[in-house]
Amino acid sequence: AVVSTQSTGWESKAQGFLLFLLIAAMINFVVGTFINTDEKKSTGFYGYNVEIMKYNMVPHFTDGENFFTVFSVFFPAATGIMAGANISGDLKNPSESIPKGTLLAIVLSGFTYCLFAFQAG
């Protein structure tokens, strides 16, 4: 609520800080997958194992789940991309920047989701 009463410049700075936090969390996740401890094994994380990865390459839905219920986890990333495209007031050349930014956001989001799915097992 406080951000909405301030200028767009302040809001842009806040978004930059939030972007930094998200990137730091993503790096933390990636680095954490390479650190294997007995404590992680007790919660089901065994590090990189080819047999487990082969098993996880095909779906094993639990009762009541299917492709569409799992896809609903990924779908908000696509709607968030469109929300970013709607913020075009600060761009110097919106007609060029919006398509490039939208496509880059789709590629980076897809890559990130695939990378994290691969690293999570």
Short mmCIF file of C-alpha atoms in Angstrom, two decimals:
data_model
loop_
_atom_site.label_atom_id
_atom_site.label_comp_id
_atom_site.label_asym_id
_atom_site.label_seq_id
_atom_site.Cartn_x
_atom_site.Cartn_y
_atom_site.Cartn_z
CA ALA A 1 0.00 0.00 0.00
CA VAL A 2 2.86 2.37 0.78
CA VAL A 3 4.49 1.69 -2.61
CA SER A 4 1.32 2.64 -4.48
CA THR A 5 1.31 6.13 -2.95
CA GLN A 6 4.90 6.88 -4.00
CA SER A 7 6.37 7.83 -7.37
CA THR A 8 7.06 5.27 -10.08
CA GLY A 9 10.79 5.91 -9.64
CA TRP A 10 10.62 4.63 -6.07
CA GLU A 11 8.59 1.64 -7.25
CA SER A 12 11.23 0.83 -9.88
CA LYS A 13 13.94 0.87 -7.22
CA ALA A 14 11.88 -1.46 -5.05
CA GLN A 15 11.48 -3.85 -8.00
CA GLY A 16 15.25 -3.80 -8.54
CA PHE A 17 15.80 -4.79 -4.91
CA LEU A 18 13.21 -7.58 -5.19
CA LEU A 19 14.90 -8.80 -8.39
CA PHE A 20 18.20 -8.94 -6.52
CA LEU A 21 16.59 -11.02 -3.75
CA LEU A 22 15.05 -13.43 -6.27
CA ILE A 23 18.36 -13.91 -8.10
CA ALA A 24 20.16 -14.49 -4.78
CA ALA A 25 17.55 -17.12 -3.81
CA MET A 26 17.91 -18.84 -7.19
CA ILE A 27 21.70 -18.97 -6.86
CA ASN A 28 21.28 -20.32 -3.32
CA PHE A 29 19.03 -23.10 -4.66
CA VAL A 30 21.45 -24.08 -7.44
CA VAL A 31 24.49 -24.11 -5.12
CA GLY A 32 22.52 -26.03 -2.48
CA THR A 33 21.85 -28.92 -4.87
CA PHE A 34 25.58 -29.64 -5.01
CA ILE A 35 25.94 -29.80 -1.21
CA ASN A 36 24.95 -33.27 -0.09
CA THR A 37 24.50 -34.00 3.62
CA ASP A 38 22.99 -36.80 5.69
CA GLU A 39 20.32 -34.35 6.89
CA LYS A 40 19.16 -33.84 3.29
CA LYS A 41 19.01 -37.60 2.73
CA SER A 42 16.58 -37.93 5.64
CA THR A 43 14.22 -35.56 3.79
CA GLY A 44 14.52 -37.42 0.47
CA PHE A 45 17.30 -35.51 -1.30
CA TYR A 46 20.07 -37.84 -2.43
CA GLY A 47 22.03 -35.50 -4.67
CA TYR A 48 22.56 -36.26 -8.33
CA ASN A 49 21.78 -39.90 -9.07
CA VAL A 50 21.24 -41.19 -12.63
CA GLU A 51 18.78 -43.91 -11.55
CA ILE A 52 16.59 -41.44 -9.67
CA MET A 53 16.69 -39.01 -12.61
CA LYS A 54 15.63 -41.77 -15.04
CA TYR A 55 12.72 -42.68 -12.76
CA ASN A 56 11.65 -39.04 -12.52
CA MET A 57 11.64 -38.45 -16.30
CA VAL A 58 8.16 -39.97 -16.62
CA PRO A 59 5.13 -38.75 -14.68
CA HIS A 60 4.01 -40.58 -11.54
CA PHE A 61 0.89 -38.63 -10.60
CA THR A 62 -0.69 -39.29 -7.24
CA ASP A 63 -4.43 -39.97 -6.99
CA GLY A 64 -6.43 -36.98 -8.12
CA GLU A 65 -3.54 -35.31 -9.95
CA ASN A 66 -2.98 -35.07 -13.69
CA PHE A 67 -1.07 -32.98 -16.21
CA PHE A 68 -3.39 -29.99 -15.85
CA THR A 69 -3.25 -29.80 -12.06
CA VAL A 70 0.54 -29.89 -12.23
CA PHE A 71 0.60 -27.38 -15.12
CA SER A 72 -1.27 -24.94 -12.89
CA VAL A 73 1.96 -24.54 -10.91
CA PHE A 74 3.79 -23.29 -14.03
CA PHE A 75 0.94 -21.14 -15.43
CA PRO A 76 1.41 -18.14 -13.07
CA ALA A 77 4.87 -17.60 -14.55
CA ALA A 78 3.28 -16.91 -17.93
CA THR A 79 0.71 -14.51 -16.50
CA GLY A 80 3.44 -12.70 -14.58
CA ILE A 81 5.28 -12.15 -17.84
CA MET A 82 2.23 -10.43 -19.30
CA ALA A 83 1.92 -8.25 -16.22
CA GLY A 84 5.49 -7.11 -16.83
CA ALA A 85 4.66 -6.30 -20.45
CA ASN A 86 1.86 -4.04 -19.27
CA ILE A 87 4.31 -1.78 -17.41
CA SER A 88 5.60 0.14 -20.41
CA GLY A 89 5.43 3.74 -19.22
CA ASP A 90 9.13 3.98 -18.36
CA LEU A 91 10.45 2.53 -21.63
CA LYS A 92 12.20 4.71 -24.21
CA ASN A 93 11.05 2.60 -27.17
CA PRO A 94 8.06 0.46 -26.05
CA SER A 95 7.24 -0.93 -29.51
CA GLU A 96 10.70 -2.52 -29.69
CA SER A 97 11.35 -3.25 -26.01
CA ILE A 98 8.06 -4.98 -25.12
CA PRO A 99 8.33 -7.83 -27.67
CA LYS A 100 12.03 -8.38 -26.90
CA GLY A 101 11.44 -8.27 -23.15
CA THR A 102 8.42 -10.58 -23.34
CA LEU A 103 10.26 -13.18 -25.42
CA LEU A 104 13.33 -12.98 -23.18
CA ALA A 105 11.13 -13.39 -20.10
CA ILE A 106 9.47 -16.48 -21.61
CA VAL A 107 12.83 -18.04 -22.49
CA LEU A 108 14.41 -17.28 -19.11
CA SER A 109 11.34 -18.46 -17.17
CA GLY A 110 11.15 -21.69 -19.16
CA PHE A 111 14.88 -22.30 -18.73
CA THR A 112 14.72 -21.58 -15.00
CA TYR A 113 11.73 -23.88 -14.45
CA CYS A 114 13.42 -26.69 -16.40
CA LEU A 115 16.73 -26.19 -14.59
CA PHE A 116 15.07 -26.26 -11.17
CA ALA A 117 12.96 -29.30 -12.09
CA PHE A 118 16.12 -31.09 -13.22
CA GLN A 119 18.02 -30.13 -10.07
CA ALA A 120 15.16 -31.07 -7.76
CA GLY A 121 15.23 -34.58 -9.15
#
